[in-house]
JSON list of C-alpha atoms in Angstrom, two decimals:
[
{"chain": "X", "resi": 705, "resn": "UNK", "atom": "CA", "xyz": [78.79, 25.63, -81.19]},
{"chain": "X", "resi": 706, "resn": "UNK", "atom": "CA", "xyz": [76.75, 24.35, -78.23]},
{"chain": "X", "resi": 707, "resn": "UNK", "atom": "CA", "xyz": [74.47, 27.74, -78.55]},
{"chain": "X", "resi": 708, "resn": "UNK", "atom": "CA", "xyz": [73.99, 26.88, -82.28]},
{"chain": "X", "resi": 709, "resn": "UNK", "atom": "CA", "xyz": [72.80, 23.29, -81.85]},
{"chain": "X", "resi": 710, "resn": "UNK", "atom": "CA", "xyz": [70.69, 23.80, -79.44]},
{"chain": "X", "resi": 711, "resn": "UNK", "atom": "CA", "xyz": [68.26, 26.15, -81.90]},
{"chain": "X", "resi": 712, "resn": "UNK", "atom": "CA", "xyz": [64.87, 25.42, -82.51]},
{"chain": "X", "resi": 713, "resn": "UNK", "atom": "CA", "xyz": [64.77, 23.40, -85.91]},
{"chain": "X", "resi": 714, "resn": "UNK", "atom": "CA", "xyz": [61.75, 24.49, -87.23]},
{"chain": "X", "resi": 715, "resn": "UNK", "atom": "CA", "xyz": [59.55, 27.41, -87.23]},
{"chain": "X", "resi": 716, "resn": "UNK", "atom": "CA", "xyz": [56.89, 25.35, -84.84]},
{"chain": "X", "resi": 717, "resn": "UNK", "atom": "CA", "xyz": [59.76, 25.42, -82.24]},
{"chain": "X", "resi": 718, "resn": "UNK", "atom": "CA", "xyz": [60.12, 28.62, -81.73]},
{"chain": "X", "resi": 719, "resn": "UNK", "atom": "CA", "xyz": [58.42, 31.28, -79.63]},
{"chain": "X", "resi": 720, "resn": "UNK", "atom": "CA", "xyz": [56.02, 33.39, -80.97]},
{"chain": "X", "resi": 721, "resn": "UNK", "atom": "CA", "xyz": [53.00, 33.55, -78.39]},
{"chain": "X", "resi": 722, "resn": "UNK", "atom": "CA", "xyz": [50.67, 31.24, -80.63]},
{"chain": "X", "resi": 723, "resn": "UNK", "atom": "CA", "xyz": [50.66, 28.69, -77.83]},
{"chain": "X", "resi": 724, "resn": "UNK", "atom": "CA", "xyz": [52.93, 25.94, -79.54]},
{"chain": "X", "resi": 725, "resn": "UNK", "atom": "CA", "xyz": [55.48, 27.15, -77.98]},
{"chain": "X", "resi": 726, "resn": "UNK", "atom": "CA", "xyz": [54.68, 27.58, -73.93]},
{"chain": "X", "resi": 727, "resn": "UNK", "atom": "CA", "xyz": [56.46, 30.79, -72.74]},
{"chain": "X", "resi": 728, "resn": "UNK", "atom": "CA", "xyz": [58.35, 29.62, -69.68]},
{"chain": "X", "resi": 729, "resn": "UNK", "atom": "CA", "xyz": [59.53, 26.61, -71.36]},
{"chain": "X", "resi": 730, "resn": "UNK", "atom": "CA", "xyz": [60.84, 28.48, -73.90]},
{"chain": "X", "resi": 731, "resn": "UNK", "atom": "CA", "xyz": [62.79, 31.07, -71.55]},
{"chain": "X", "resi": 732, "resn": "UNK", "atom": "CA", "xyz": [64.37, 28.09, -69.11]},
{"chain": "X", "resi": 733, "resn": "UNK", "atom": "CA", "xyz": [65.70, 26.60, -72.15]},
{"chain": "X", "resi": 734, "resn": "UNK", "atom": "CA", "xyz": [67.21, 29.23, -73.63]},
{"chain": "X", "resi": 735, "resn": "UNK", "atom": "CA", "xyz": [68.94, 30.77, -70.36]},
{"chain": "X", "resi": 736, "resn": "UNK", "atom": "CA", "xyz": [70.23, 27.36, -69.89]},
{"chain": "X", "resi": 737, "resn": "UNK", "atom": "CA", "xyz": [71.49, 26.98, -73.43]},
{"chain": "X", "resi": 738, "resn": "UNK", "atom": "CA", "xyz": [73.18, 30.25, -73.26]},
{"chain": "X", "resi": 739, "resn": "UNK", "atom": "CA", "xyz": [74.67, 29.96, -69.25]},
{"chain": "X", "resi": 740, "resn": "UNK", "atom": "CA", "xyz": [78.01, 29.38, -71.08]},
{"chain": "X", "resi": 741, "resn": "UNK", "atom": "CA", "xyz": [81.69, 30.21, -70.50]},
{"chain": "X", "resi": 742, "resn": "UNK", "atom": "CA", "xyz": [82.67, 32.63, -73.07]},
{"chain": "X", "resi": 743, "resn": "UNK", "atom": "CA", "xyz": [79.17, 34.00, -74.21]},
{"chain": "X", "resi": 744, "resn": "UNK", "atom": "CA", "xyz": [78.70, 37.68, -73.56]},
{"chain": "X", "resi": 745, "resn": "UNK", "atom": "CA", "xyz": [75.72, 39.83, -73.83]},
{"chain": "X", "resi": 746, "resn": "UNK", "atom": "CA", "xyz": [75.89, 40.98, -77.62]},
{"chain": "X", "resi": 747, "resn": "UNK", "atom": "CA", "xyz": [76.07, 37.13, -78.47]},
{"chain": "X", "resi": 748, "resn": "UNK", "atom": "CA", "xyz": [73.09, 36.27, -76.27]},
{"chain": "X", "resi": 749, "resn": "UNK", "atom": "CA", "xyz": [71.11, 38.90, -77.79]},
{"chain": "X", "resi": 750, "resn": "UNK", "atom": "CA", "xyz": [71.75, 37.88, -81.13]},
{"chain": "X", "resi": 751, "resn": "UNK", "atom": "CA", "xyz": [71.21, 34.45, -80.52]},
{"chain": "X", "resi": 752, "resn": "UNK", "atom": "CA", "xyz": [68.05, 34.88, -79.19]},
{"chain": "X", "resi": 753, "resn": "UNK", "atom": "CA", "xyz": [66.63, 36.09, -82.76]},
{"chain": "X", "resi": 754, "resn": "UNK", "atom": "CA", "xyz": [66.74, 32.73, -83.66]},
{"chain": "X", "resi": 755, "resn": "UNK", "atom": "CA", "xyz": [64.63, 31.15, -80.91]},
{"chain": "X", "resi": 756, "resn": "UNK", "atom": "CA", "xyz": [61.32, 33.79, -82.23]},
{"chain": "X", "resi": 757, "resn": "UNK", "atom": "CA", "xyz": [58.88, 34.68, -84.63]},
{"chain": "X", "resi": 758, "resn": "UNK", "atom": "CA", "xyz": [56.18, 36.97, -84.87]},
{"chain": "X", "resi": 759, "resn": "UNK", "atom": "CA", "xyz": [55.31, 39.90, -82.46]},
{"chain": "X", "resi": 760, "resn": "UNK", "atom": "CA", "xyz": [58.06, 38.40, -79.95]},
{"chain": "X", "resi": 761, "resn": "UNK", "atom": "CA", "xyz": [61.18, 39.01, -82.66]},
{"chain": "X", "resi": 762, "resn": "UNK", "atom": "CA", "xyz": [59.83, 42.30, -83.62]},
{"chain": "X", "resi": 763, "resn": "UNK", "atom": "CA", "xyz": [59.92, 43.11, -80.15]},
{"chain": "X", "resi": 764, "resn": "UNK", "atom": "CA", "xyz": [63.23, 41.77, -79.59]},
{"chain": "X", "resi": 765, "resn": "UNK", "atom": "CA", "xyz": [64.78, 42.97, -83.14]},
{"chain": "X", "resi": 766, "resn": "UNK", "atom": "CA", "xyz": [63.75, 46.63, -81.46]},
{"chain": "X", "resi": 767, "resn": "UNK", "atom": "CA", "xyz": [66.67, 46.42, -79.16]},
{"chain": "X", "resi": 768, "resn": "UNK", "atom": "CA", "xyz": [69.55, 44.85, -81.65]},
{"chain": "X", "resi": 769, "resn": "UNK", "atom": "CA", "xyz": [72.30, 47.26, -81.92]},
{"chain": "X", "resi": 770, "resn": "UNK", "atom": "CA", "xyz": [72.13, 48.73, -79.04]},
{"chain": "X", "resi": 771, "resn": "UNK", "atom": "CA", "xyz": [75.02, 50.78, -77.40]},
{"chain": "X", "resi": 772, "resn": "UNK", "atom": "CA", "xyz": [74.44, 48.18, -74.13]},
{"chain": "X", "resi": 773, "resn": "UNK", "atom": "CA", "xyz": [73.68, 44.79, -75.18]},
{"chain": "X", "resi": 774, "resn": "UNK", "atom": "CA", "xyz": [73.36, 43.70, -71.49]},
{"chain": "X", "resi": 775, "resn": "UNK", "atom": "CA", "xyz": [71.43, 46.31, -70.63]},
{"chain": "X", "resi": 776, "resn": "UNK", "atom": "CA", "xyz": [69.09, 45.50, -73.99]},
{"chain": "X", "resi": 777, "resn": "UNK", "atom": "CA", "xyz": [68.61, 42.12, -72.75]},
{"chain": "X", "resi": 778, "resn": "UNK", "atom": "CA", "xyz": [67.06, 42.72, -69.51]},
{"chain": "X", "resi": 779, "resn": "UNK", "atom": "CA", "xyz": [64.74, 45.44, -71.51]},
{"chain": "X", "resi": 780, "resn": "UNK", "atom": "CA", "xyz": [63.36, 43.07, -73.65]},
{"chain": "X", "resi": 781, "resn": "UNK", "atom": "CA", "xyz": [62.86, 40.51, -71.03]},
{"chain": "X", "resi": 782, "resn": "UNK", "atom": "CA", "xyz": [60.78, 42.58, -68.95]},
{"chain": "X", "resi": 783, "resn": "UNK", "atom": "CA", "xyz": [58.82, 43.04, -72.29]},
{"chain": "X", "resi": 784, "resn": "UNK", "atom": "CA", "xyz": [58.52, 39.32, -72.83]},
{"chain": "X", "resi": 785, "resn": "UNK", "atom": "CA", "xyz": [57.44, 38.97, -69.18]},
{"chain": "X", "resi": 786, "resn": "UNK", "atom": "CA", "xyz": [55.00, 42.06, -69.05]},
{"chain": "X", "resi": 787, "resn": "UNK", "atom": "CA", "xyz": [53.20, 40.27, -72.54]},
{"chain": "X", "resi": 788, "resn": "UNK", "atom": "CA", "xyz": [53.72, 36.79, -72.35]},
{"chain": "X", "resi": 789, "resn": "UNK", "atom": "CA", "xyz": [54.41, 35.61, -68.85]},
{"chain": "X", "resi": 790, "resn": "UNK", "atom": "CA", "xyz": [50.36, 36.35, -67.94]},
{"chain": "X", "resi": 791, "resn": "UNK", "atom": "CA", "xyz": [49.84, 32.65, -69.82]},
{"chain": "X", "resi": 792, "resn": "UNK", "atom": "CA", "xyz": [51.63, 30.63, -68.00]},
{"chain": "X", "resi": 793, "resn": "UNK", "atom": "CA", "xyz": [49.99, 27.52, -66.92]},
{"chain": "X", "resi": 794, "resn": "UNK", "atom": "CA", "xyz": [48.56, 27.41, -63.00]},
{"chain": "X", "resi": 795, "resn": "UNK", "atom": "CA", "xyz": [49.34, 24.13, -61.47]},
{"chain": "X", "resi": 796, "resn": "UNK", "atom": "CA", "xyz": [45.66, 22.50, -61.63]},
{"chain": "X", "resi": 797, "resn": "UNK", "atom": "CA", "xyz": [45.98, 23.84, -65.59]},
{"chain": "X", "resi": 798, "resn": "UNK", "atom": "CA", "xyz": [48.98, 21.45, -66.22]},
{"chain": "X", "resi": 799, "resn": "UNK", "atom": "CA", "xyz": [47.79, 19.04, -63.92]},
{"chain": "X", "resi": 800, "resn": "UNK", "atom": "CA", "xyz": [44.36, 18.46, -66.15]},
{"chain": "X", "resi": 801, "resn": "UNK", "atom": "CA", "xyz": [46.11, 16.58, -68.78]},
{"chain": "X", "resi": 802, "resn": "UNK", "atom": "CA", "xyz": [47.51, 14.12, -66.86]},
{"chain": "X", "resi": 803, "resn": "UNK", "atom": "CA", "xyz": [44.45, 13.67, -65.15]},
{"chain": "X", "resi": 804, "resn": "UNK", "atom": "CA", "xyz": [42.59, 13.18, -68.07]},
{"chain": "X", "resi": 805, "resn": "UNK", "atom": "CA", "xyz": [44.60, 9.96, -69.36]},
{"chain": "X", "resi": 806, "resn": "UNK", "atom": "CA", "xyz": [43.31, 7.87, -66.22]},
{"chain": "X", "resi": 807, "resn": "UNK", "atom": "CA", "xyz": [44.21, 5.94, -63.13]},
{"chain": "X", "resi": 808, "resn": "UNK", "atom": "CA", "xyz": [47.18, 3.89, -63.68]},
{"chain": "X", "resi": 809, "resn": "UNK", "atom": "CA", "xyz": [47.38, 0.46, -62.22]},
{"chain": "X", "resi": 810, "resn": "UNK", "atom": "CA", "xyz": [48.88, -0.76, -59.08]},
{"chain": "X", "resi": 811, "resn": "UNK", "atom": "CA", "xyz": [52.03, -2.96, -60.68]},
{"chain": "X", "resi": 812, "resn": "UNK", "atom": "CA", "xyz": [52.45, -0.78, -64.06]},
{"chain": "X", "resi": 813, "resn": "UNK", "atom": "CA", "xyz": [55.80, 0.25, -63.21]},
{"chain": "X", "resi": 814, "resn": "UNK", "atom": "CA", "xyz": [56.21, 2.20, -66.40]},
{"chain": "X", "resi": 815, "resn": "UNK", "atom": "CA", "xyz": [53.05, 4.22, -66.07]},
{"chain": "X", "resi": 816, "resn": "UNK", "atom": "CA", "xyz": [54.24, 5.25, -62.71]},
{"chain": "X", "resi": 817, "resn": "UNK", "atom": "CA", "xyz": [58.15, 6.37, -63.68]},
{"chain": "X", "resi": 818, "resn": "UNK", "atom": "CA", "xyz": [56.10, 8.31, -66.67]},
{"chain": "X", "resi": 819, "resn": "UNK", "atom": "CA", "xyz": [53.99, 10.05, -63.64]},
{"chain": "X", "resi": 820, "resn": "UNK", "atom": "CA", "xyz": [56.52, 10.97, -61.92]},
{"chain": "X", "resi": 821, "resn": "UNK", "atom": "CA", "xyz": [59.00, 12.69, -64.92]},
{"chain": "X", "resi": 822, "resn": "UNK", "atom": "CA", "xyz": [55.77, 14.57, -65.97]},
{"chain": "X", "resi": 823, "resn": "UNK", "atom": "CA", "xyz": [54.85, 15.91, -62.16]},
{"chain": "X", "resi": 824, "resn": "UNK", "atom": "CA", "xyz": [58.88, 16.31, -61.38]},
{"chain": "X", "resi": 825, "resn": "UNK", "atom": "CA", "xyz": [58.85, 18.60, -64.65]},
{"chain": "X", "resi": 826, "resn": "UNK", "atom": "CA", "xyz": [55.82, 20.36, -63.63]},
{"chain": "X", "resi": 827, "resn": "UNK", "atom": "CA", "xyz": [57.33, 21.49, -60.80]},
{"chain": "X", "resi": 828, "resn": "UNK", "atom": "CA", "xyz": [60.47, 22.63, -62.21]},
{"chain": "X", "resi": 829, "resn": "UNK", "atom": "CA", "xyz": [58.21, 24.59, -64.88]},
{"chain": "X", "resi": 830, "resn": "UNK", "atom": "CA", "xyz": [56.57, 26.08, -61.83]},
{"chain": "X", "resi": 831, "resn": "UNK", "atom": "CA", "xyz": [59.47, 26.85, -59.73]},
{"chain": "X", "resi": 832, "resn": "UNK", "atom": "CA", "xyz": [60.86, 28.92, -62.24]},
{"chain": "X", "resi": 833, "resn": "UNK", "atom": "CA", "xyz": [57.91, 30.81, -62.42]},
{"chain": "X", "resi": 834, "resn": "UNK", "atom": "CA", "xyz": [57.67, 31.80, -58.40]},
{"chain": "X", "resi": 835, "resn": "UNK", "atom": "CA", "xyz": [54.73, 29.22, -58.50]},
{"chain": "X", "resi": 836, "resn": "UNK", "atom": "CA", "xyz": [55.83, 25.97, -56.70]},
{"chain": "X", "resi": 837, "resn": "UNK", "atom": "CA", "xyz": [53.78, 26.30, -53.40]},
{"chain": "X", "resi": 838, "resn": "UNK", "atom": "CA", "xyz": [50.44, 25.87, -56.19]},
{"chain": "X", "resi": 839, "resn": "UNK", "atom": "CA", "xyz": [51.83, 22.48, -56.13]},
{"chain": "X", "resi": 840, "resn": "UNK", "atom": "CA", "xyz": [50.79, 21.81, -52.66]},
{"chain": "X", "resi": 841, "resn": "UNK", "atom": "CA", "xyz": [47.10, 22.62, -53.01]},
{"chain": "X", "resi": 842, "resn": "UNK", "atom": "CA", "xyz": [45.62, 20.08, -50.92]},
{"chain": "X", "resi": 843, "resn": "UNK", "atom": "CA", "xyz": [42.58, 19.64, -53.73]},
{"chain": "X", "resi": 844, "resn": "UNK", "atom": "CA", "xyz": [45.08, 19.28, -56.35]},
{"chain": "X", "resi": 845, "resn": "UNK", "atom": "CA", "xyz": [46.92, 16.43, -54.12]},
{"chain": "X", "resi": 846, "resn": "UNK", "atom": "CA", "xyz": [43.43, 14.75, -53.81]},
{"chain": "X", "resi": 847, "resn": "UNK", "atom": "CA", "xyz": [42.64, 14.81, -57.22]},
{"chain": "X", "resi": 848, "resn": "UNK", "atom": "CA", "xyz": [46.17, 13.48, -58.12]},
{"chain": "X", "resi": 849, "resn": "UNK", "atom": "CA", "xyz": [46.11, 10.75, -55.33]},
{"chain": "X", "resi": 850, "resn": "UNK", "atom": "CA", "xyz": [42.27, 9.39, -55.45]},
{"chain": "X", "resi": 851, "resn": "UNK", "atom": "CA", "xyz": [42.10, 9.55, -59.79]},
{"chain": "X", "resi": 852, "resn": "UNK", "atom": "CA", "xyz": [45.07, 9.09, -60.62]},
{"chain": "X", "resi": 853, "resn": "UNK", "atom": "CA", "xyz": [46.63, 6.25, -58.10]},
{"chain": "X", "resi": 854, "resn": "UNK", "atom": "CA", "xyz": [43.66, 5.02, -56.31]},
{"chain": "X", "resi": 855, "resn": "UNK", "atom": "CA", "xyz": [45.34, 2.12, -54.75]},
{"chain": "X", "resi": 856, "resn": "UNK", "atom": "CA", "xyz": [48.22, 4.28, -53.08]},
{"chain": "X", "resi": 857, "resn": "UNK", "atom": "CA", "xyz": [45.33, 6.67, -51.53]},
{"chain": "X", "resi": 858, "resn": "UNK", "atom": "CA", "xyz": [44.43, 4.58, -48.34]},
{"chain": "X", "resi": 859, "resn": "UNK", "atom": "CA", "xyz": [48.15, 4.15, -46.98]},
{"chain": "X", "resi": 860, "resn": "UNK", "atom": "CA", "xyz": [48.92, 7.71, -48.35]},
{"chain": "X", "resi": 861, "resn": "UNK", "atom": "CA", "xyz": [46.66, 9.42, -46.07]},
{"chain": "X", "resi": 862, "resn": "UNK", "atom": "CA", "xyz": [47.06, 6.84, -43.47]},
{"chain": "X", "resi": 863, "resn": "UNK", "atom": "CA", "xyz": [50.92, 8.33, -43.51]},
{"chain": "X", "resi": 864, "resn": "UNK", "atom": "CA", "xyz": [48.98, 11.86, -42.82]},
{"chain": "X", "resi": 865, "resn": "UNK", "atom": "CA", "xyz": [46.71, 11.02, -40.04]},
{"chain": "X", "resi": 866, "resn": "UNK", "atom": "CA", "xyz": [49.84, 9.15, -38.41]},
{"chain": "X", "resi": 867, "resn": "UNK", "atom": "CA", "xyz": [51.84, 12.19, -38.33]},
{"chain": "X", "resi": 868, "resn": "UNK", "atom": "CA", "xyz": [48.71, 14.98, -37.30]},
{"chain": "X", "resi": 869, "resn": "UNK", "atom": "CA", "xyz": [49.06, 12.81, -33.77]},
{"chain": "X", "resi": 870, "resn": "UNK", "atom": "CA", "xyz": [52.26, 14.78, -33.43]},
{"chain": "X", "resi": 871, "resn": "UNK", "atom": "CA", "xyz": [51.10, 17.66, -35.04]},
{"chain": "X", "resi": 872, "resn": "UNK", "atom": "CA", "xyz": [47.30, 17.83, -36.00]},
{"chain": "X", "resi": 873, "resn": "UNK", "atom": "CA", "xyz": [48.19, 20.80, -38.59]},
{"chain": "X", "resi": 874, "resn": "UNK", "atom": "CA", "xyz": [49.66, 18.10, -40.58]},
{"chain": "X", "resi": 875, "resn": "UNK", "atom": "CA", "xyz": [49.09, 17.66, -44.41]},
{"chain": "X", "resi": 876, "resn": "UNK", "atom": "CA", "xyz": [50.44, 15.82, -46.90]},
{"chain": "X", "resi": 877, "resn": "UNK", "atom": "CA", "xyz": [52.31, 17.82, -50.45]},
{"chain": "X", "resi": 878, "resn": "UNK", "atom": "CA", "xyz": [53.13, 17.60, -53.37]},
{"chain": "X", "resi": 879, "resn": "UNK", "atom": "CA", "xyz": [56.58, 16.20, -51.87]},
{"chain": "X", "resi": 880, "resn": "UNK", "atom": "CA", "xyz": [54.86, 13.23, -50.01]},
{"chain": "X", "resi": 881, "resn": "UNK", "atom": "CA", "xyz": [53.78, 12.16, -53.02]},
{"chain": "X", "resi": 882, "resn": "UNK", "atom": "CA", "xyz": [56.62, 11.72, -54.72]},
{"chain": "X", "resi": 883, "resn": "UNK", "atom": "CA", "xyz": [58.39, 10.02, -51.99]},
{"chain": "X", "resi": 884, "resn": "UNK", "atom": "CA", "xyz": [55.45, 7.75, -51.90]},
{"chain": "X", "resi": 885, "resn": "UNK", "atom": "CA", "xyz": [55.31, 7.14, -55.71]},
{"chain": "X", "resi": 886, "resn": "UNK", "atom": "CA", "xyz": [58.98, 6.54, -55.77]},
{"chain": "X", "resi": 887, "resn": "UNK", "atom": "CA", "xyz": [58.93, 4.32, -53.09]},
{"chain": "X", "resi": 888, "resn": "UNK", "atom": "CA", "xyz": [56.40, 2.16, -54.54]},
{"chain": "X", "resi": 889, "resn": "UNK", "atom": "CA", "xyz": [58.10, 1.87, -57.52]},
{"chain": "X", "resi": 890, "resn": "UNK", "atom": "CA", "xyz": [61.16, 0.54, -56.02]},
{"chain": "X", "resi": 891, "resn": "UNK", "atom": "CA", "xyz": [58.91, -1.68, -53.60]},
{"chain": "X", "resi": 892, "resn": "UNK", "atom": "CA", "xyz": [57.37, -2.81, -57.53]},
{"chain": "X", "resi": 893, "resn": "UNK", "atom": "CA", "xyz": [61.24, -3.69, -58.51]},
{"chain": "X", "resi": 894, "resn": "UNK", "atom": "CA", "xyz": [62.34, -5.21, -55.84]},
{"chain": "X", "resi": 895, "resn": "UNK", "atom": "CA", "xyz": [59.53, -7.78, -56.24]},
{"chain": "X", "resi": 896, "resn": "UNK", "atom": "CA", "xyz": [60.47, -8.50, -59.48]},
{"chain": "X", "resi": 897, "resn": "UNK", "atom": "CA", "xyz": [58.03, -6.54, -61.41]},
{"chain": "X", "resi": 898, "resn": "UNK", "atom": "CA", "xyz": [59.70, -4.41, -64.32]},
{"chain": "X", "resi": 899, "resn": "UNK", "atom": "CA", "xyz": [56.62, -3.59, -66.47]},
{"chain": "X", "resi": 900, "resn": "UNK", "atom": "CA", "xyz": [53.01, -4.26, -66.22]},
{"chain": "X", "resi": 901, "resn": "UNK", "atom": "CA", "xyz": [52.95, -3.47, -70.35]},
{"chain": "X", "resi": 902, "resn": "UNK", "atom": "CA", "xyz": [55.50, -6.40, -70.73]},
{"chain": "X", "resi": 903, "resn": "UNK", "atom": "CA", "xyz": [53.31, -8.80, -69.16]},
{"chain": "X", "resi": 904, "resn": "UNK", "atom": "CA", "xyz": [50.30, -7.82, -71.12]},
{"chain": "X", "resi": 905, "resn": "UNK", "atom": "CA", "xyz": [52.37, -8.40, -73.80]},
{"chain": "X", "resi": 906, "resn": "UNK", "atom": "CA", "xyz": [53.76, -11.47, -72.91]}
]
């Protein structure tokens, strides 16, 4: 019942390598919608006819009925890898659009949470894909830091050049600035500042 709600509703939702639907998005999902107690390979396999169109079902709809449905499975993922994993998104590729929308402010709390869910998925998205240490770039940290949170970037790398004095090879991640982000926005809270779009408001 779980495996059935979780479906793609519409035809838009599913994957069928037309680039509405991004490729490793649509493969964490579904293993994680079908990691259940009680599913077994034949029922994965058929399930998974419902999460694709196009060349992608045909593909898939070439192994149904198969003597091993395990073994089927595995086939047609290393299809759907071999085809469609080429397109997945490097980290400065998925980084763009978030660049793109601006600096956020120093006291918009809500800008920064967003930030941080968006990067935090990124990085899951990337993970999965064997391509976390991308993350780390240090030109992709700069970017991030100096356009995107301008007013964190003096104490951020202030925080690096305090700890090269113990070890000058040194440089802050991806990591660093997401403890730093976080911290800030619980420094924000804990001055009494919820939401900088509240107080325009107001």
């Amino acid at each position: 019942q779980r495996i059935m709600e979780a479906r793609p509703k519409s035809s838009d939702d599913k994957f069928g390598a037309d680039e509405k639907v991004n490729y490793q998005n649509f493969k964490m999902r579904f293993e994680s919608v079908t990691n259940v107690e009680g599913a077994n390979p034949l029922d994965i396999i058929n399930e998974l006819t419902h999460w694709l169109k196009g060349a992608p079902l045909k593909l898939a709809n070439a192994h149904i009925g198969a003597k091993d449905p395990k073994k089927a499975m595995r086939e047609i993922w290393k299809q759907l890898d071999m085809y469609y994993a080429a397109h997945i998104q490097t980290a400065s590729e998925r980084i763009r659009p978030i660049l793109a929308k601006g600096k956020l402010q120093k006291d918009d709390v809500d800008g920064l949470l967003e930030f941080m869910s968006e990067m935090l998925a990124i990085q899951t998205q990337l993970r999965s894909a064997g391509m976390e240490e991308d993350l780390h770039r240090q030109d992709l940290i700069r970017d991030l830091i100096n356009k995107k949170l301008p007013f964190m970037s003096e104490e951020f790398y202030k925080t690096e050049v305090k700890r090269q004095r113990k070890n000058p090879r040194t440089r802050m991640n991806f990591d660093d600035l997401m403890h730093a982000v976080s911290d800030k926005v619980r420094t924000l809270k804990a001055q009494g500042i919820s939401s900088k779009r509240e107080e325009t408001n107001s």
